[in-house]
PDB file of C-alpha atoms in Angstrom:
ATOM      1  CA  MET A  12      91.463  82.153 110.793  1.00 87.00           C
ATOM      2  CA  ASN A  13      89.656  84.834 109.199  1.00 84.00           C
ATOM      3  CA  ALA A  14      92.088  85.598 106.383  1.00 88.00           C
ATOM      4  CA  LEU A  15      92.987  81.838 106.702  1.00 90.00           C
ATOM      5  CA  LEU A  16      89.299  81.048 105.593  1.00 88.00           C
ATOM      6  CA  ALA A  17      89.217  83.554 103.855  1.00 86.00           C
ATOM      7  CA  SER A  18      91.796  82.679 100.967  1.00 87.00           C
ATOM      8  CA  ARG A  19      90.870  79.219 100.934  1.00 89.00           C
ATOM      9  CA  THR A  20      86.701  79.509 100.192  1.00 88.00           C
ATOM     10  CA  ALA A  21      87.991  83.049  97.349  1.00 90.00           C
ATOM     11  CA  ARG A  22      90.832  80.274  95.762  1.00 91.00           C
ATOM     12  CA  PRO A  23      87.677  77.609  93.919  1.00 91.00           C
ATOM     13  CA  ILE A  24      85.647  80.802  93.539  1.00 93.00           C
ATOM     14  CA  GLN A  25      88.203  82.477  91.383  1.00 94.00           C
ATOM     15  CA  VAL A  26      89.323  79.314  89.259  1.00 94.00           C
ATOM     16  CA  GLU A  27      85.331  77.986  88.677  1.00 95.00           C
ATOM     17  CA  PHE A  28      84.103  81.131  87.667  1.00 96.00           C
ATOM     18  CA  GLY A  29      86.985  84.142  87.904  1.00 95.00           C
ATOM     19  CA  LEU A  30      85.490  85.902  90.550  1.00 96.00           C
ATOM     20  CA  SER A  31      88.010  87.724  93.490  1.00 94.00           C
ATOM     21  CA  GLU A  32      87.360  87.594  96.762  1.00 93.00           C
ATOM     22  CA  ALA A  33      85.830  91.455  96.631  1.00 95.00           C
ATOM     23  CA  ASP A  34      83.156  90.761  93.719  1.00 97.00           C
ATOM     24  CA  CYS A  35      82.316  88.800  95.093  1.00 95.00           C
ATOM     25  CA  VAL A  36      81.155  90.840  98.434  1.00 94.00           C
ATOM     26  CA  VAL A  37      79.903  93.525  95.629  1.00 96.00           C
ATOM     27  CA  LEU A  38      77.982  91.025  94.129  1.00 96.00           C
ATOM     28  CA  THR A  39      76.348  89.852  96.841  1.00 94.00           C
ATOM     29  CA  GLU A  40      75.560  93.084  98.405  1.00 94.00           C
ATOM     30  CA  LEU A  41      73.944  93.984  95.148  1.00 95.00           C
ATOM     31  CA  THR A  42      71.832  91.334  93.923  1.00 93.00           C
ATOM     32  CA  GLN A  43      70.849  91.309  97.904  1.00 90.00           C
ATOM     33  CA  SER A  44      70.634  95.076  98.842  1.00 84.00           C
ATOM     34  CA  ALA A  45      69.410  97.230  95.814  1.00 77.00           C
ATOM     35  CA  ALA A  46      66.155  98.701  95.273  1.00 79.00           C
ATOM     36  CA  ASP A  47      63.574  96.689  93.554  1.00 82.00           C
ATOM     37  CA  ASP A  48      64.609  97.381  89.488  1.00 86.00           C
ATOM     38  CA  GLY A  49      68.695  96.636  90.769  1.00 88.00           C
ATOM     39  CA  TRP A  50      69.934 100.058  90.794  1.00 92.00           C
ATOM     40  CA  MET A  51      71.153 101.499  94.328  1.00 93.00           C
ATOM     41  CA  LEU A  52      73.566 104.705  94.267  1.00 92.00           C
ATOM     42  CA  ILE A  53      77.006 104.556  95.215  1.00 93.00           C
ATOM     43  CA  SER A  54      77.301 106.207  98.839  1.00 91.00           C
ATOM     44  CA  GLU A  55      74.808 103.006  99.739  1.00 92.00           C
ATOM     45  CA  LEU A  56      77.346 100.220  98.606  1.00 94.00           C
ATOM     46  CA  VAL A  57      79.669 102.606 100.602  1.00 93.00           C
ATOM     47  CA  GLY A  58      78.201 102.761 103.640  1.00 90.00           C
ATOM     48  CA  CYS A  59      77.780  98.742 103.589  1.00 89.00           C
ATOM     49  CA  LEU A  60      80.687  97.328 103.274  1.00 92.00           C
ATOM     50  CA  GLY A  61      82.246  99.690 105.298  1.00 88.00           C
ATOM     51  CA  TRP A  62      85.211 100.581 102.602  1.00 93.00           C
ATOM     52  CA  GLU A  63      86.465 103.506 100.888  1.00 93.00           C
ATOM     53  CA  LYS A  64      84.667 104.907  98.906  1.00 93.00           C
ATOM     54  CA  SER A  65      88.131 105.767  96.713  1.00 94.00           C
ATOM     55  CA  ARG A  66      88.385 101.275  96.776  1.00 95.00           C
ATOM     56  CA  LEU A  67      85.077 100.512  95.081  1.00 96.00           C
ATOM     57  CA  SER A  68      84.946 103.087  92.930  1.00 94.00           C
ATOM     58  CA  HIS A  69      88.397 101.505  91.414  1.00 97.00           C
ATOM     59  CA  GLN A  70      86.582  97.978  92.134  1.00 97.00           C
ATOM     60  CA  LEU A  71      83.414  98.845  90.039  1.00 97.00           C
ATOM     61  CA  SER A  72      85.788 100.162  87.715  1.00 97.00           C
ATOM     62  CA  ARG A  73      87.134  96.284  87.307  1.00 97.00           C
ATOM     63  CA  MET A  74      84.168  94.969  87.425  1.00 97.00           C
ATOM     64  CA  GLU A  75      82.729  97.516  84.979  1.00 97.00           C
ATOM     65  CA  LYS A  76      85.321  96.152  82.011  1.00 97.00           C
ATOM     66  CA  ARG A  77      83.997  92.846  82.869  1.00 97.00           C
ATOM     67  CA  GLY A  78      80.682  93.577  82.458  1.00 97.00           C
ATOM     68  CA  LEU A  79      79.280  92.492  86.215  1.00 98.00           C
ATOM     69  CA  VAL A  80      78.092  95.868  86.679  1.00 97.00           C
ATOM     70  CA  VAL A  81      76.918  98.918  84.705  1.00 96.00           C
ATOM     71  CA  ARG A  82      77.157 102.317  86.194  1.00 95.00           C
ATOM     72  CA  LYS A  83      74.699 105.661  86.033  1.00 91.00           C
ATOM     73  CA  GLU A  84      74.178 108.933  86.661  1.00 87.00           C
ATOM     74  CA  TYR A  85      71.584 110.127  89.693  1.00 77.00           C
ATOM     75  CA  ALA A  86      69.029 111.849  87.807  1.00 77.00           C
ATOM     76  CA  ASP A  87      67.957 113.803  91.185  1.00 73.00           C
ATOM     77  CA  ASP A  88      71.658 114.945  91.827  1.00 71.00           C
ATOM     78  CA  ARG A  89      73.984 114.525  89.627  1.00 71.00           C
ATOM     79  CA  ARG A  90      76.873 114.271  92.104  1.00 74.00           C
ATOM     80  CA  THR A  91      75.704 111.355  93.004  1.00 80.00           C
ATOM     81  CA  ALA A  92      76.008 107.496  91.404  1.00 90.00           C
ATOM     82  CA  LEU A  93      74.444 104.623  90.652  1.00 93.00           C
ATOM     83  CA  VAL A  94      75.258 100.803  90.476  1.00 95.00           C
ATOM     84  CA  ALA A  95      73.940  97.119  89.408  1.00 96.00           C
ATOM     85  CA  ALA A  96      74.706  94.315  88.104  1.00 96.00           C
ATOM     86  CA  THR A  97      74.233  93.561  85.547  1.00 96.00           C
ATOM     87  CA  TYR A  98      72.015  90.252  83.714  1.00 95.00           C
ATOM     88  CA  GLU A  99      76.586  88.831  83.529  1.00 97.00           C
ATOM     89  CA  GLY A 100      77.491  89.348  87.561  1.00 96.00           C
ATOM     90  CA  ARG A 101      73.676  88.309  89.415  1.00 95.00           C
ATOM     91  CA  SER A 102      74.251  84.805  86.986  1.00 96.00           C
ATOM     92  CA  VAL A 103      78.260  84.016  88.087  1.00 97.00           C
ATOM     93  CA  ILE A 104      77.597  85.825  91.732  1.00 96.00           C
ATOM     94  CA  SER A 105      74.108  82.967  91.795  1.00 95.00           C
ATOM     95  CA  GLU A 106      76.441  80.248  90.498  1.00 96.00           C
ATOM     96  CA  ALA A 107      79.014  80.979  92.267  1.00 96.00           C
ATOM     97  CA  THR A 108      76.747  81.427  95.758  1.00 94.00           C
ATOM     98  CA  PRO A 109      76.624  77.997  96.791  1.00 95.00           C
ATOM     99  CA  ARG A 110      79.750  77.030  95.553  1.00 94.00           C
ATOM    100  CA  GLN A 111      81.261  79.182  98.280  1.00 91.00           C
ATOM    101  CA  ALA A 112      78.910  77.740 101.079  1.00 92.00           C
ATOM    102  CA  GLU A 113      80.357  74.738  99.649  1.00 94.00           C
ATOM    103  CA  GLU A 114      83.744  75.515 100.528  1.00 93.00           C
ATOM    104  CA  VAL A 115      82.787  77.091 103.154  1.00 90.00           C
ATOM    105  CA  ARG A 116      81.057  74.843 104.779  1.00 93.00           C
ATOM    106  CA  ARG A 117      83.635  72.495 103.991  1.00 93.00           C
ATOM    107  CA  LEU A 118      86.554  74.088 105.366  1.00 92.00           C
ATOM    108  CA  PHE A 119      84.397  75.354 108.579  1.00 90.00           C
ATOM    109  CA  LEU A 120      81.417  73.551 110.145  1.00 92.00           C
ATOM    110  CA  ASP A 121      81.561  70.542 109.196  1.00 95.00           C
ATOM    111  CA  HIS A 122      85.102  70.568 112.623  1.00 95.00           C
ATOM    112  CA  LEU A 123      81.994  72.254 114.403  1.00 95.00           C
ATOM    113  CA  SER A 124      79.627  70.649 116.608  1.00 95.00           C
ATOM    114  CA  PRO A 125      75.260  71.619 116.531  1.00 94.00           C
ATOM    115  CA  ALA A 126      76.980  72.895 120.193  1.00 96.00           C
ATOM    116  CA  GLN A 127      79.870  74.681 118.580  1.00 96.00           C
ATOM    117  CA  VAL A 128      77.835  76.385 115.819  1.00 94.00           C
ATOM    118  CA  VAL A 129      74.642  77.929 118.100  1.00 96.00           C
ATOM    119  CA  LEU A 130      77.426  79.372 120.597  1.00 96.00           C
ATOM    120  CA  LEU A 131      80.235  81.085 117.880  1.00 95.00           C
ATOM    121  CA  THR A 132      76.962  82.196 115.723  1.00 95.00           C
ATOM    122  CA  GLU A 133      75.762  83.965 119.606  1.00 97.00           C
ATOM    123  CA  ILE A 134      80.043  85.360 120.136  1.00 96.00           C
ATOM    124  CA  ALA A 135      80.269  86.504 116.688  1.00 94.00           C
ATOM    125  CA  GLU A 136      75.911  88.471 116.689  1.00 96.00           C
ATOM    126  CA  ARG A 137      77.341  90.002 120.104  1.00 96.00           C
ATOM    127  CA  ILE A 138      80.632  90.824 118.647  1.00 95.00           C
ATOM    128  CA  ILE A 139      78.676  92.695 115.786  1.00 91.00           C
ATOM    129  CA  GLU A 140      76.499  94.611 117.616  1.00 92.00           C
ATOM    130  CA  GLU A 141      79.283  95.882 119.979  1.00 92.00           C
ATOM    131  CA  VAL A 142      81.257  96.335 116.358  1.00 89.00           C
ATOM    132  CA  ARG A 143      78.303  98.989 115.042  1.00 84.00           C
ATOM    133  CA  ALA A 144      77.191 100.920 118.191  1.00 87.00           C
ATOM    134  CA  ALA A 145      80.799 101.677 118.624  1.00 87.00           C
ATOM    135  CA  SER A 146      81.057 103.025 114.848  1.00 78.00           C
ATOM    136  CA  GLU A 147      78.015 104.815 115.213  1.00 75.00           C
ATOM    137  CA  THR A 148      79.143 107.004 118.544  1.00 68.00           C
ATOM    138  CA  PRO A 149      80.416 109.662 117.857  1.00 63.00           C
TER     139      PRO A 149
END
C-alpha cells in the first residue's frame, strides 16, 4: 500500500513540478528543520531522513546541479558540510506541497471515515514510537 500510494502521489509532482519523491523529502526536511539561517548539517539531515550518507550525497549532487540546494563547508570543522535549499528549491517545494497533499487526500484519506482516520493515526503513532525506541536500543 505504501509503495503504491507513494508512486501514485509522486507522479503528478514529477510531471507538474519536476520533483522526484526524494527531492520532495529532502526539500521538505530542509525547509522545516533547518536553522533560522536555512543551513543544516548534512549529518543531521542523514539522521532525520534515515538514509545512508552516500545516498544523500548522490541525491544532493543531483539537486545541486538543478539549482535546488547548495552545499558549503562548515566553518568549525572542514570535514563537515552544510546544506540549504536555494530560493528555487524553497519556491518549488512550497508550490508542490499543497498539490501533494491534495493527491494524498484524494487517493487515501477520502476513502476513510473520520473514525478510521483516528484509528490509523493511533496505529501509526504507536508503530513510529516503537521503531524509534528499537533503533535507540544497542
